[in-house]
Structures are given as structure tokens and as C-alpha cells.
Short mmCIF file of C-alpha atoms and ligand atoms in Angstrom, two decimals:
data_model
loop_
_atom_site.label_atom_id
_atom_site.label_comp_id
_atom_site.label_asym_id
_atom_site.label_seq_id
_atom_site.Cartn_x
_atom_site.Cartn_y
_atom_site.Cartn_z
CA MET A 5 0.14 -0.02 0.03
CA ALA A 6 1.26 3.47 -0.86
CA THR A 7 2.68 5.42 1.89
CA THR A 8 0.79 8.99 2.49
CA ASP A 9 3.54 11.59 3.04
CA ILE A 10 2.73 14.46 5.31
CA ASP A 11 4.74 17.18 7.06
CA VAL A 12 2.92 17.33 10.50
CA LEU A 13 1.00 14.45 12.19
CA LEU A 14 -1.07 15.29 15.11
CA VAL A 15 -2.12 12.35 17.12
CA GLY A 16 -5.35 13.18 19.04
CA GLY A 17 -8.08 15.82 18.39
CA GLY A 18 -8.19 17.57 21.62
CA ILE A 19 -7.37 21.40 22.63
CA MET A 20 -3.60 20.60 22.45
CA SER A 21 -3.46 19.37 18.94
CA ALA A 22 -5.91 22.03 17.79
CA THR A 23 -3.91 24.74 19.18
CA LEU A 24 -0.49 23.49 17.61
CA ALA A 25 -2.41 23.19 14.34
CA ILE A 26 -3.53 26.54 14.36
CA LEU A 27 -0.13 27.80 15.14
CA LEU A 28 1.82 25.87 12.70
CA HIS A 29 -0.82 26.74 9.87
CA ARG A 30 -0.41 30.44 10.73
CA LEU A 31 3.41 30.24 10.68
CA ASP A 32 3.59 28.08 7.56
CA PRO A 33 0.26 27.60 5.58
CA ALA A 34 2.28 25.42 3.09
CA LEU A 35 2.76 22.76 5.72
CA HIS A 36 0.61 19.82 5.19
CA ILE A 37 -1.01 18.87 8.59
CA CYS A 38 -3.00 15.89 9.57
CA MET A 39 -4.87 15.55 12.63
CA VAL A 40 -5.83 11.93 13.67
CA GLU A 41 -8.62 11.26 16.30
CA GLN A 42 -9.57 7.69 17.32
CA LEU A 43 -13.28 8.83 18.36
CA GLU A 44 -16.03 9.89 16.12
CA ASP A 45 -15.27 13.63 16.64
CA VAL A 46 -12.82 15.91 18.12
CA ALA A 47 -12.75 17.15 21.76
CA LEU A 48 -14.79 14.11 23.28
CA GLU A 49 -12.04 13.16 25.93
CA SER A 50 -10.55 15.61 28.46
CA SER A 51 -11.25 18.59 26.38
CA ASP A 52 -15.02 18.15 26.34
CA ALA A 53 -16.92 20.57 28.52
CA LEU A 54 -18.14 18.13 31.21
CA ASN A 55 -14.97 16.15 31.31
CA ASN A 56 -13.03 19.08 32.80
CA ALA A 57 -13.87 22.11 35.06
CA GLY A 58 -13.71 24.87 32.63
CA THR A 59 -11.75 27.17 34.86
CA GLY A 60 -9.69 29.59 32.94
CA HIS A 61 -6.80 28.89 35.35
CA ALA A 62 -5.04 32.26 36.04
CA GLY A 63 -4.09 31.65 39.83
CA TYR A 64 -7.01 33.81 41.04
CA CYS A 65 -8.69 31.25 42.89
CA GLU A 66 -6.52 28.23 43.03
CA LEU A 67 -5.04 28.04 46.55
CA ASN A 68 -2.68 25.15 45.50
CA TYR A 69 -0.89 27.41 43.13
CA THR A 70 0.53 29.52 46.00
CA PRO A 71 2.05 26.79 48.29
CA LYS A 72 3.87 27.40 51.42
CA ASP A 73 7.67 26.80 51.43
CA LYS A 74 9.49 24.90 54.10
CA HIS A 75 9.66 28.07 56.33
CA GLY A 76 6.01 28.62 56.12
CA GLU A 77 6.31 31.47 53.69
CA ILE A 78 3.69 31.67 50.77
CA GLN A 79 5.35 31.28 47.33
CA ILE A 80 3.21 33.26 44.51
CA ARG A 81 5.66 32.64 41.56
CA ARG A 82 3.77 29.72 40.19
CA ALA A 83 0.51 31.81 40.37
CA LEU A 84 2.30 34.76 38.51
CA GLU A 85 3.48 32.08 35.73
CA ILE A 86 0.23 30.64 35.29
CA ASN A 87 -1.60 33.92 35.28
CA ALA A 88 0.96 35.31 32.52
CA ALA A 89 0.60 32.02 30.61
CA PHE A 90 -3.34 32.24 30.71
CA GLU A 91 -2.96 35.87 29.27
CA VAL A 92 -1.02 34.36 26.31
CA SER A 93 -3.99 31.99 25.59
CA LEU A 94 -6.40 35.09 26.12
CA GLN A 95 -4.27 37.09 23.35
CA CYS A 96 -4.21 34.35 20.97
CA TRP A 97 -8.17 33.59 21.38
CA SER A 98 -8.80 37.34 21.05
CA THR A 99 -6.91 37.83 17.83
CA LEU A 100 -8.74 34.88 16.34
CA VAL A 101 -12.10 36.39 17.47
CA LYS A 102 -11.25 39.72 15.82
CA GLU A 103 -10.27 37.90 12.73
CA GLY A 104 -13.65 35.84 12.72
CA VAL A 105 -12.03 32.43 13.21
CA LEU A 106 -13.55 32.18 16.65
CA ASN A 107 -16.96 33.26 18.48
CA ALA A 108 -16.26 34.37 21.83
CA ALA A 109 -19.68 34.10 23.18
CA GLU A 110 -19.60 30.23 22.34
CA PHE A 111 -16.49 29.38 24.32
CA ILE A 112 -15.75 31.88 26.97
CA GLN A 113 -17.81 33.62 29.78
CA ARG A 114 -17.04 36.10 32.53
CA VAL A 115 -17.55 34.22 35.75
CA PRO A 116 -15.85 35.76 38.97
CA HIS A 117 -13.21 33.67 40.43
CA LEU A 118 -13.39 33.37 44.38
CA SER A 119 -11.38 31.59 46.96
CA ALA A 120 -13.31 30.99 50.18
CA VAL A 121 -12.20 29.47 53.63
CA TRP A 122 -13.30 28.67 56.95
CA GLY A 123 -11.37 28.71 60.25
CA GLU A 124 -8.68 31.08 61.88
CA GLN A 125 -5.67 29.50 60.23
CA ASP A 126 -7.03 29.28 56.65
CA SER A 127 -8.40 32.82 56.85
CA ALA A 128 -5.06 34.14 58.02
CA PHE A 129 -3.51 32.28 54.94
CA LEU A 130 -5.84 33.84 52.58
CA LYS A 131 -5.31 37.36 53.91
CA LYS A 132 -1.70 37.07 53.62
CA ARG A 133 -1.92 35.53 50.04
CA HIS A 134 -4.23 38.27 48.91
CA ALA A 135 -1.54 40.78 50.30
CA LEU A 136 1.33 39.25 48.45
CA LEU A 137 -0.64 38.67 45.29
CA GLN A 138 -2.50 42.08 45.01
CA ALA A 139 0.80 43.98 45.28
CA HIS A 140 1.59 42.59 42.02
CA PRO A 141 -0.03 44.17 38.67
CA LEU A 142 -1.21 40.67 37.52
CA PHE A 143 -3.44 40.53 40.55
CA ALA A 144 -4.17 44.28 41.31
CA GLU A 145 -7.99 43.87 40.89
CA MET A 146 -8.19 41.04 43.64
CA GLN A 147 -10.52 41.81 46.57
CA PHE A 148 -10.48 40.37 50.05
CA THR A 149 -13.27 40.44 52.60
CA THR A 150 -14.35 38.89 55.93
CA ASP A 151 -17.50 41.25 55.90
CA GLU A 152 -20.63 39.21 56.24
CA ALA A 153 -22.66 41.52 53.80
CA THR A 154 -20.11 41.33 51.19
CA LEU A 155 -19.67 37.72 51.44
CA HIS A 156 -23.55 37.38 50.80
CA ASP A 157 -23.24 39.77 48.17
CA TRP A 158 -20.41 37.46 46.31
CA MET A 159 -21.98 34.18 47.00
CA PRO A 160 -25.53 34.36 48.11
CA LEU A 161 -26.22 30.71 47.66
CA MET A 162 -23.20 29.56 49.64
CA MET A 163 -24.08 32.04 52.39
CA SER A 164 -27.79 30.97 52.82
CA GLY A 165 -28.40 28.70 55.92
CA ARG A 166 -25.03 29.31 57.18
CA GLN A 167 -24.79 29.57 60.87
CA HIS A 168 -21.16 30.36 61.78
CA THR A 169 -19.50 33.18 59.55
CA THR A 170 -16.76 34.03 62.14
CA HIS A 171 -13.33 33.34 60.51
CA MET A 172 -14.79 32.89 57.20
CA SER A 173 -13.07 35.04 54.46
CA ALA A 174 -13.02 35.13 50.74
CA THR A 175 -11.10 36.78 47.76
CA ARG A 176 -12.62 37.64 44.29
CA VAL A 177 -11.52 38.77 40.95
CA GLY A 178 -14.36 39.80 38.76
CA HIS A 179 -12.99 39.12 35.39
CA GLY A 180 -12.27 35.33 35.94
CA SER A 181 -13.52 32.94 33.27
CA ASP A 182 -15.33 29.83 32.54
CA VAL A 183 -13.92 28.22 29.14
CA ASN A 184 -15.76 25.47 27.11
CA PHE A 185 -12.64 23.79 25.93
CA GLY A 186 -14.76 21.44 23.78
CA ALA A 187 -16.44 24.36 21.98
CA LEU A 188 -13.09 26.12 21.51
CA THR A 189 -11.58 23.04 19.87
CA ARG A 190 -14.44 22.31 17.56
CA GLN A 191 -14.31 25.85 16.46
CA LEU A 192 -10.54 25.75 15.77
CA VAL A 193 -10.86 22.61 14.04
CA ALA A 194 -13.89 23.66 12.10
CA TYR A 195 -11.94 26.64 10.67
CA LEU A 196 -8.84 24.42 10.07
CA LYS A 197 -10.98 22.16 8.01
CA THR A 198 -11.69 24.98 5.62
CA ARG A 199 -8.14 25.51 4.85
CA PRO A 200 -6.21 23.89 2.12
CA ASN A 201 -3.31 21.46 3.75
CA PHE A 202 -5.37 20.52 6.56
CA THR A 203 -6.78 16.87 7.03
CA LEU A 204 -8.84 15.35 9.89
CA LEU A 205 -9.10 11.73 10.14
CA THR A 206 -11.68 10.58 12.66
CA GLN A 207 -12.47 7.17 13.97
CA SER A 208 -8.80 6.57 13.04
CA ARG A 209 -6.14 5.23 15.58
CA VAL A 210 -2.25 5.77 15.41
CA SER A 211 -1.65 2.05 16.17
CA ALA A 212 2.27 2.08 15.51
CA LEU A 213 5.11 4.41 14.98
CA ARG A 214 8.86 3.97 14.20
CA GLN A 215 11.48 6.26 13.53
CA VAL A 216 13.11 6.30 10.08
CA GLN A 217 16.55 7.75 9.32
CA HIS A 218 17.38 6.99 5.53
CA ARG A 219 19.41 9.60 3.70
CA GLU A 220 16.69 10.63 1.44
CA ARG A 221 13.81 10.21 3.99
CA SER A 222 14.12 10.92 7.77
CA GLY A 223 10.99 11.37 10.02
CA TRP A 224 8.38 8.88 11.50
CA GLN A 225 6.59 5.89 9.70
CA LEU A 226 2.87 5.47 11.27
CA ARG A 227 0.28 3.11 10.93
CA ILE A 228 -3.11 4.61 11.04
CA GLN A 229 -5.96 2.03 11.44
CA HIS A 230 -9.69 3.20 10.23
CA LEU A 231 -11.53 1.65 13.13
CA PRO A 232 -14.89 1.06 11.48
CA SER A 233 -13.16 -1.05 8.48
CA GLY A 234 -10.11 -2.20 10.54
CA GLN A 235 -7.88 -1.28 7.45
CA SER A 236 -4.44 0.20 8.23
CA GLN A 237 -2.81 2.87 5.96
CA PRO A 238 1.01 3.58 6.17
CA TYR A 239 1.95 7.35 6.74
CA HIS A 240 5.24 9.22 6.75
CA ALA A 241 5.48 12.34 8.73
CA SER A 242 8.62 14.75 9.18
CA PHE A 243 7.22 15.83 12.47
CA VAL A 244 4.77 13.87 15.19
CA PHE A 245 3.15 15.48 17.96
CA LEU A 246 1.51 13.12 20.62
CA GLY A 247 -1.44 15.20 21.85
CA ALA A 248 -3.31 12.11 22.62
CA GLY A 249 -4.16 13.09 26.21
CA GLY A 250 -3.86 9.93 28.35
CA GLY A 251 -3.00 8.01 25.22
CA ALA A 252 0.22 10.11 24.76
CA LEU A 253 2.43 7.90 27.22
CA PRO A 254 1.91 4.52 25.51
CA LEU A 255 2.82 6.01 22.15
CA LEU A 256 5.80 7.77 23.64
CA GLN A 257 7.04 4.58 24.97
CA GLN A 258 6.33 3.12 21.47
CA SER A 259 8.49 5.70 19.88
CA GLY A 260 11.64 4.31 21.54
CA ILE A 261 13.13 7.80 22.01
CA SER A 262 15.88 7.73 24.85
CA GLU A 263 14.15 10.97 26.29
CA ALA A 264 11.09 9.13 27.19
CA GLN A 265 13.03 6.47 29.31
CA GLY A 266 11.74 6.15 33.00
CA TYR A 267 8.48 7.78 32.39
CA GLY A 268 5.34 6.30 33.66
CA GLY A 269 1.66 7.40 34.27
CA PHE A 270 -0.53 7.41 37.45
CA PRO A 271 -4.22 7.83 36.29
CA VAL A 272 -6.62 9.52 38.28
CA SER A 273 -10.48 9.57 37.83
CA GLY A 274 -12.83 12.49 38.25
CA GLN A 275 -16.41 12.86 39.12
CA TRP A 276 -18.72 15.95 39.69
CA LEU A 277 -22.08 16.34 41.49
CA ILE A 278 -24.33 18.24 38.95
CA CYS A 279 -27.17 20.34 40.02
CA ASN A 280 -30.63 19.72 38.44
CA ASN A 281 -32.40 22.41 40.14
CA GLU A 282 -32.79 25.55 38.02
CA ALA A 283 -33.72 27.83 40.98
CA LEU A 284 -30.35 26.99 42.69
CA ILE A 285 -28.31 27.36 39.37
CA ARG A 286 -29.78 30.86 39.01
CA GLN A 287 -28.39 31.80 42.48
CA HIS A 288 -24.89 31.18 42.04
CA HIS A 289 -22.58 33.11 39.57
CA ALA A 290 -19.03 32.27 40.36
CA LYS A 291 -16.24 29.77 40.65
CA VAL A 292 -15.57 29.17 44.33
CA TYR A 293 -12.40 27.13 45.19
CA SER A 294 -11.43 26.35 48.67
CA GLN A 295 -8.60 24.23 50.43
CA ALA A 296 -8.11 20.50 49.58
CA ALA A 297 -8.75 17.99 52.33
CA VAL A 298 -5.58 17.07 54.29
CA GLY A 299 -3.66 14.28 52.28
CA ALA A 300 -5.77 14.85 49.11
CA PRO A 301 -3.82 15.33 45.84
CA PRO A 302 -3.74 19.03 44.38
CA MET A 303 -6.25 18.03 41.53
CA SER A 304 -9.02 17.33 43.78
CA VAL A 305 -9.32 20.76 45.42
CA PRO A 306 -13.09 21.11 45.79
CA HIS A 307 -14.95 23.89 43.96
CA LEU A 308 -18.55 25.04 43.22
CA ASP A 309 -18.61 26.37 39.69
CA THR A 310 -21.16 28.28 37.45
CA ARG A 311 -20.53 26.58 33.99
CA MET A 312 -21.88 27.44 30.55
CA ILE A 313 -22.44 24.56 28.61
CA GLU A 314 -24.29 24.44 25.25
CA GLY A 315 -25.81 27.99 25.99
CA LYS A 316 -27.17 27.05 29.42
CA PRO A 317 -25.85 27.80 32.78
CA ALA A 318 -25.13 24.85 34.92
CA LEU A 319 -23.93 24.31 38.50
CA LEU A 320 -21.10 21.79 39.22
CA PHE A 321 -19.38 20.63 42.49
CA GLY A 322 -16.19 18.48 42.68
CA PRO A 323 -14.17 16.95 41.40
CA TYR A 324 -14.18 13.80 43.43
CA ALA A 325 -10.81 12.16 42.62
CA GLY A 326 -10.72 8.39 42.45
CA PHE A 327 -8.43 5.30 41.58
CA THR A 328 -8.62 3.92 37.91
CA THR A 329 -6.46 1.90 35.69
CA ARG A 330 -7.65 3.61 32.46
CA PHE A 331 -5.56 6.18 30.76
CA LEU A 332 -8.63 7.67 28.92
CA LYS A 333 -12.17 7.94 29.79
CA GLN A 334 -12.92 5.63 26.84
CA GLY A 335 -9.57 3.57 27.42
CA SER A 336 -8.97 0.29 28.36
CA ARG A 337 -8.78 -1.06 32.06
CA PHE A 338 -5.42 -2.71 31.21
CA ASP A 339 -3.90 0.68 30.20
CA LEU A 340 -2.07 1.00 33.55
CA ALA A 341 -0.61 -2.59 33.49
CA LYS A 342 0.51 -2.17 29.82
CA SER A 343 2.46 0.95 30.62
CA VAL A 344 4.74 -1.02 33.01
CA LYS A 345 8.00 -1.49 31.23
CA PHE A 346 11.63 -2.66 32.17
CA ARG A 347 12.72 1.00 31.79
CA ASN A 348 10.18 2.65 34.13
CA ILE A 349 9.53 -0.14 36.69
CA LYS A 350 12.01 1.49 39.09
CA SER A 351 10.12 4.86 38.80
CA LEU A 352 6.72 3.07 39.43
CA LEU A 353 8.10 1.13 42.26
CA GLY A 354 9.55 4.13 44.04
CA VAL A 355 6.26 6.14 43.53
CA CYS A 356 4.16 3.32 44.90
CA ARG A 357 6.46 3.07 47.96
CA HIS A 358 6.23 6.90 48.87
CA ASN A 359 2.79 7.69 47.90
CA ALA A 360 0.80 4.90 49.79
CA ASP A 361 -1.20 7.60 51.42
CA LEU A 362 -2.44 8.99 48.05
CA THR A 363 -3.44 5.62 46.77
CA LYS A 364 -5.27 4.95 49.87
CA TYR A 365 -7.16 8.32 49.45
CA LEU A 366 -8.01 7.63 45.97
CA ILE A 367 -9.41 4.04 46.81
CA LYS A 368 -11.39 5.61 49.58
CA GLU A 369 -12.90 8.15 47.35
CA VAL A 370 -14.12 5.70 44.97
CA PHE A 371 -16.15 3.97 47.61
CA GLN A 372 -17.85 7.07 48.89
CA SER A 373 -21.67 7.04 49.01
CA HIS A 374 -23.82 9.72 47.45
CA GLU A 375 -24.41 10.92 51.20
CA GLN A 376 -20.77 11.06 51.84
CA ARG A 377 -20.40 13.18 48.77
CA MET A 378 -23.22 15.41 49.68
CA ASP A 379 -21.51 15.98 53.06
CA ALA A 380 -18.53 17.48 51.27
CA LEU A 381 -20.88 19.64 49.26
CA ARG A 382 -22.69 20.85 52.51
CA VAL A 383 -19.32 22.57 53.38
CA PHE A 384 -20.21 24.87 50.69
CA LEU A 385 -23.84 24.67 50.56
CA PRO A 386 -25.09 23.91 54.16
CA ASP A 387 -28.70 23.44 52.85
CA ALA A 388 -27.89 21.24 49.89
CA ASN A 389 -30.45 18.67 49.23
CA SER A 390 -29.43 15.26 47.81
CA ARG A 391 -32.37 15.14 45.33
CA ASP A 392 -31.09 18.25 43.71
CA TRP A 393 -27.57 16.66 42.73
CA GLN A 394 -26.57 13.88 40.46
CA LEU A 395 -23.22 12.20 39.98
CA ALA A 396 -21.57 12.39 36.64
CA HIS A 397 -17.97 11.17 35.40
CA ALA A 398 -15.52 13.68 34.41
CA GLY A 399 -12.37 12.82 32.33
CA GLN A 400 -9.23 11.14 33.26
CA ARG A 401 -5.93 12.70 34.29
CA VAL A 402 -2.58 10.82 33.98
CA GLN A 403 -0.07 12.28 36.46
CA ILE A 404 3.39 12.10 35.30
CA ILE A 405 5.83 9.54 37.03
CA LYS A 406 9.61 10.14 36.24
CA ARG A 407 12.93 9.13 37.58
CA CYS A 408 14.21 10.81 40.74
CA HIS A 409 17.61 9.51 42.34
CA GLN A 410 16.38 9.87 46.03
CA HIS A 411 13.13 7.85 45.87
CA TRP A 412 13.69 6.04 42.38
CA GLY A 413 10.68 7.78 40.97
CA LYS A 414 8.47 10.73 41.73
CA LEU A 415 4.84 11.85 40.86
CA GLU A 416 4.35 15.20 39.25
CA PHE A 417 1.15 17.16 39.04
CA GLY A 418 2.00 19.50 36.22
CA THR A 419 2.34 19.25 32.63
CA GLU A 420 5.63 18.34 30.78
CA ILE A 421 6.72 18.29 27.17
CA VAL A 422 8.85 15.33 26.25
CA ALA A 423 10.83 15.83 22.98
CA SER A 424 13.15 13.85 20.81
CA GLY A 425 16.74 15.34 20.62
CA ASP A 426 16.53 15.83 17.00
CA GLY A 427 12.88 17.76 17.44
CA SER A 428 11.05 15.40 15.03
CA LEU A 429 8.57 14.26 17.83
CA ALA A 430 7.01 15.77 20.97
CA ALA A 431 4.53 14.58 23.38
CA LEU A 432 2.68 16.37 26.01
CA LEU A 433 2.10 14.41 29.30
CA GLY A 434 0.32 15.50 32.61
CA ALA A 435 -2.91 17.70 32.79
CA SER A 436 -2.33 20.63 34.91
CA PRO A 437 -2.91 23.54 34.53
CA GLY A 438 -3.87 21.86 31.50
CA ALA A 439 -6.03 23.65 28.67
CA SER A 440 -5.80 27.00 29.97
CA VAL A 441 -2.26 27.23 29.18
CA SER A 442 -2.49 25.26 25.59
CA VAL A 443 -0.98 28.14 23.65
CA LYS A 444 1.91 28.66 25.89
CA ALA A 445 2.67 24.84 26.03
CA MET A 446 2.41 24.57 22.30
CA LEU A 447 4.65 27.60 21.83
CA ASP A 448 7.16 25.54 23.97
CA VAL A 449 6.65 22.68 21.60
CA LEU A 450 7.65 24.81 18.65
CA GLN A 451 10.58 26.26 20.50
CA ARG A 452 11.80 22.84 21.21
CA CYS A 453 11.11 21.26 17.70
CA PHE A 454 11.13 24.19 15.29
CA GLY A 455 13.89 26.19 17.12
CA ASP A 456 15.72 27.71 14.12
CA ARG A 457 12.44 28.64 12.24
CA MET A 458 11.03 30.01 15.41
CA GLN A 459 13.96 32.67 15.24
CA SER A 460 13.36 33.68 11.71
CA PRO A 461 11.90 37.24 11.09
CA ALA A 462 8.87 35.77 9.33
CA TRP A 463 7.83 33.53 12.20
CA GLN A 464 8.72 36.14 14.81
CA GLU A 465 6.35 38.73 13.15
CA SER A 466 3.47 36.16 12.71
CA LEU A 467 3.73 35.27 16.36
CA LYS A 468 3.55 39.00 17.35
CA SER A 469 0.63 39.56 15.33
CA LEU A 470 -1.17 36.68 17.02
CA ILE A 471 -0.06 37.35 20.57
CA PRO A 472 0.98 40.88 20.97
CA SER A 473 3.28 40.16 24.22
CA TYR A 474 5.06 37.42 22.52
CA GLY A 475 8.92 37.63 23.52
CA GLU A 476 8.19 39.98 26.46
CA SER A 477 7.36 39.47 30.06
CA LEU A 478 3.87 40.12 31.31
CA ILE A 479 5.24 39.62 34.90
CA GLU A 480 7.87 42.41 34.73
CA ASP A 481 6.37 44.75 32.18
CA ALA A 482 3.21 46.43 33.84
CA ALA A 483 2.32 48.88 31.03
CA LEU A 484 2.54 46.06 28.48
CA LEU A 485 0.13 44.00 30.92
CA ARG A 486 -2.30 46.90 30.88
CA ARG A 487 -2.41 47.30 27.44
CA VAL A 488 -2.80 43.57 26.67
CA ARG A 489 -5.31 43.02 29.32
CA ASN A 490 -7.66 45.99 28.25
CA ASP A 491 -7.99 44.45 25.00
CA THR A 492 -8.37 40.70 25.82
CA LEU A 493 -10.97 41.63 28.36
CA SER A 494 -13.00 43.75 26.06
CA THR A 495 -12.54 41.45 23.01
CA LEU A 496 -13.62 38.48 24.87
CA ASN A 497 -16.38 40.23 26.87
CA LEU A 498 -14.70 39.59 30.26
CA ALA A 499 -14.74 43.28 31.42
CA GLN A 500 -17.20 44.17 34.30
C1 FAD B 8 -11.39 16.34 36.02
C2 FAD B 8 -10.60 17.32 35.23
C3 FAD B 8 -10.76 18.67 35.38
C4 FAD B 8 -9.98 19.45 34.56
N1 FAD B 8 -10.24 20.89 34.78
C5 FAD B 8 -9.60 21.79 34.03
C6 FAD B 8 -9.80 23.18 34.23
O1 FAD B 8 -10.55 23.53 34.95
N2 FAD B 8 -8.99 24.15 33.34
C7 FAD B 8 -8.11 23.55 32.49
O2 FAD B 8 -7.51 24.55 31.83
N3 FAD B 8 -7.92 22.26 32.47
C8 FAD B 8 -8.47 21.29 33.31
N4 FAD B 8 -8.40 20.03 32.89
C9 FAD B 8 -7.15 19.60 31.90
C10 FAD B 8 -7.65 19.57 30.52
O3 FAD B 8 -8.97 19.22 30.37
C11 FAD B 8 -6.56 18.90 29.79
O4 FAD B 8 -5.40 19.44 30.01
C12 FAD B 8 -6.96 19.10 28.16
O5 FAD B 8 -8.31 18.99 27.99
C13 FAD B 8 -5.92 18.12 27.47
O6 FAD B 8 -6.19 18.23 26.18
P1 FAD B 8 -5.41 17.14 25.14
O7 FAD B 8 -5.68 17.77 23.82
O8 FAD B 8 -4.12 16.97 25.62
O9 FAD B 8 -6.21 15.80 25.41
P2 FAD B 8 -7.65 15.39 25.11
O10 FAD B 8 -8.69 16.28 25.05
O11 FAD B 8 -7.90 14.09 26.07
O12 FAD B 8 -7.44 14.80 23.67
C14 FAD B 8 -6.62 13.63 23.35
C15 FAD B 8 -7.27 12.83 22.14
O13 FAD B 8 -6.50 11.82 21.78
C16 FAD B 8 -7.26 10.77 21.15
N5 FAD B 8 -6.29 9.63 21.10
C17 FAD B 8 -5.62 9.11 22.02
N6 FAD B 8 -4.97 8.15 21.63
C18 FAD B 8 -5.00 8.01 20.34
C19 FAD B 8 -4.49 7.35 19.31
N7 FAD B 8 -3.63 6.30 19.40
N8 FAD B 8 -4.75 7.68 17.94
C20 FAD B 8 -5.75 8.78 17.75
N9 FAD B 8 -6.26 9.36 18.77
C21 FAD B 8 -5.91 9.06 19.97
C22 FAD B 8 -8.29 10.79 22.39
O14 FAD B 8 -9.48 10.04 21.86
C23 FAD B 8 -8.67 12.12 22.72
O15 FAD B 8 -9.75 12.65 21.84
C24 FAD B 8 -9.12 19.17 33.77
C25 FAD B 8 -9.00 17.71 33.45
C26 FAD B 8 -9.77 16.88 34.23
C27 FAD B 8 -9.57 15.38 33.73
#
């Protein structure tokens, strides 16, 4: 069978591949790009609206982005970096809205971001965190209150029926956002499909890949199986991106690149309680995050979220994390077992030995009853009625396991790009802060794999026109931040 030649092959049709496709298409419209998705459409795994929390992560409300160091001091660097990275996404989306590629109303909404805490210790933490963050221009709009009337005004539903408000405090940023990453992905792909040189293959799985290094032809040889017919077709690509979400690790292992050695995955499932009472949904308009329970992993910080899904407001609480052996929601229960290899077994054993508490926590979460889940919700909504809430499954997150000399292996809760030394293949592992920083993450892929072309005046100019702050620091340059933020907030209708 004849081999189909392409320049760029993107495995997976989620937000990451869609973002990389749009960047590459703008930088070089002559590149032939092929996106391969095993499901019947794009954005049906983690990027789908109900499979993630839709928070435009900017560090406004997520308390785990400002951890304490070993001296008990609050560190704000991570929150600043995530905020600046999210501004890069907002700029890219704004330019695409102005050009008519995206429709803002269909994928992003203004939903204030709040952190709320109870108790003397957590209130003192929140007050200090606010003081540190608000002193930086990125967080200048953040408000703090312990005042009961203001708390009622900010979150009326959460305050109703509450007996004790002493030592309750909250922060609020009005221009926080709810992002429907599924709708965003579908809009990006719908636009790409109108362009020459872009091909989308759905119900098609990348089942094998192998590096080829002949003098006349280097790159990757792939087999793509059309699932309904079972037929496989050979492809050759100069560059491959494994944007396969939880499916990226097995393909990375199959690639055989030395940079992948020692990597493993630790899958964590997620569940929400979804409100079915319209009157309650209308009374809440915020994303309210609080502290994670002691021993809980950072991705299970509880939050009560206003969401906009298919044009309708919704109210979700969670996520409840749980133990799973699947790497994708629609994956196989043998995914975890199949990922164990000679080259990563030491890292996996190290993680098992040093994270027994986390495993126990996740298994306990799986066996919670509806009433136990409701009890967690009642910390937020004291009057919550079990009949108003239904359980639904969210997406899977595969946390990164990598080598570490001290403990053999360590568990990471962030995102990481693993790329081959020659820049012909890159994979995205991990899921936090996730889709919110997809533009910055994909710019990092380009930097690692298209380094020379990224320095060319043509690509620099093109990136500047898409992301006005490109190449400059929004953390250091307050005047640039003001200009950029005024523009993105107004273009995306996030201003108050
Ligand atoms: C519970 C939960 C809450 C989250 N909350 C947030 C949030 O509030 N804000 C935020 O920014 N991020 C959040 N995230 C993270 C965010 O959802 C992910 O970072 C993002 O969606 C990942 O996009 P992706 O394109 O890498 O993967 P996906 O959207 O999962 O897409 C990967 C695609 O690859 C396909 N695929 C896999 N293997 C193959 C193969 N061999 N061949 C062909 N196709 C294949 C899959 O079918 C899938 O469609 C959350 C995630 C979870 C699970």
C-alpha cells in the first residue's frame, strides 16, 4: 500500500493538537497537517466541557498555586507564571475572535473567581496570600473580605443557611472566566477544515510508530487504522506531536526515543455532582475554590462552579478524585498494566512506595456513598438537598511519573513536554494547569522542535501579530500587561 507523506502529524483531536495546528498553519500555511482522532469527533475526551472544570486557570482562586515553602512562607511565583501563561492564551483567542475564526460567546464567559475558606488558620493564610498577590499588577484587581454582607453579595447561595461566619473570608477577581474547551477545540478545527493542507481523520487510531532515518527520508513511519473498517494505512511524517491526552504515554514509549526512558503514568479519575435544580443554578454566579482536604492530591481541590454548557448555565461541584487503571475515559482497564516496562519499573515502584497515602485516599474516594459526597458539598452549601444533585463522570488525568535519584521515582502534578533530541517528535504529558495554558504549552513545543524557524523574522512577526506580548514578560512589564489585558478583556467580553 502506498505511503501517504505529510509534514506534521498530530495524534489526538483535543485542545492541544488543535492549538498546535492553528499555530503551525499560521506560521507556514504550506505545511501539510494531518490530525488523527480515534473517536467519532474531536474534543470528546478531556477537552469536552463536562470532562473538565472549564476554569480559565489564572491563579486567582486556586490555592494550590500559592504553596507554602519549608519556612511557612507563601510562594506566589507559580501563580504569577500561570496567570501570565493564561494571558498568552487570551491574546491568541482574542486575535482569532477579531479575525472571525472564533466566536467568543460560544466558548468563554465572564465568571468571577473566588477563594473561600473557613477557620482562623485558613483565613490568615488567605489574607496574607491576598496581600502578596494584590501587590503585583497581574493581581491588582483581587479583593479580600471577611465582611458578612459582602460575602452574601459575592456568593448568596453559599451563605444562605450558614450559621457560623466568624473566620470566614474570601477573595474575588471579577474578570475570571469559564472556558468551554470542547467548543473552542471544535471551532478551531472547523476553521482548519476550511483551509487547504489540513486533513482530519476521525475514527482512526495511530496504532504504531517508528523512527526512520534514511538519507533521503528521515522522520516517522506510522500506521493509522480506520476503526470501522479495520484497515490500516501507512503514513510518513517529518514531525509528530503526541497530543493524545492519556494516550500519549503508550505512544511515547512505543517511539523508543531515549528522552522517554523512565516515564510512567498514574491515572486519576474524576467525578462531579451536577445540580438539576434551576432555581439553585440561577442563585450562584462564580467559581468558588477552597482548600483541599488533608492528604488529598492538588487536583481534587473542591470547587463550586458556574458553567456555561451549550448556551445554558450549569452548577457543578467537585471533582471527587478516584483510583482507576484507564488512561482515557474511553480507554482500556489494562492501560496502567500495559504501561509498565523494564525502563520505568523502578520509577513506578518508587512512586508506589512513597505515595501509599495518595493511593489509599483515591481508593477511599471511589467507595464514597452519595450522602458522603453530599457532606463534602454541604461544607459549601449547608442546605444542599441530595435530590438536587446527580453524579457524573469527568475525564481522566494521567499524572506524570519520572525518575528521581532519591526515591527512584516521583509523581508530578504539572504538565511536561517530552521531545526527541532531533525535534522530530514531541509529546505532552500531564494535565495541570492544562487546557488554559495550551497556547504557551504549544509555543514551547515549537521552540523545542522548530527552534531555527522560530527565530526567523517571518515567524517572529507572525507570532507577534497573533500574541502581542510574544517575546516579552507580562510579569515584569506592567504597562504592557495593562495594554494587553484591556484589549483581551474587552474582545472576549470579560470586563465588568
Ligand atoms: C477532571 C478534570 C478537570 C480539569 N479541569 C480543568 C480546568 O478547569 N481548566 C483547565 O484548563 N484544564 C482542566 N483540565 C485539564 C484539561 O482538560 C486537559 O489539560 C486538556 O483537555 C488536555 O487536552 P489534550 O488535547 O491534551 O487531550 P484530550 O482532550 O484528552 O485529547 C486527546 C485525544 O487523543 C485521542 N487519542 C488518544 N490516543 C489516540 C491514538 N492512538 N490515535 C488517535 N487518537 C488518539 C483521544 O481519543 C482524545 O480525543 C481538567 C482535566 C480533568 C480530567
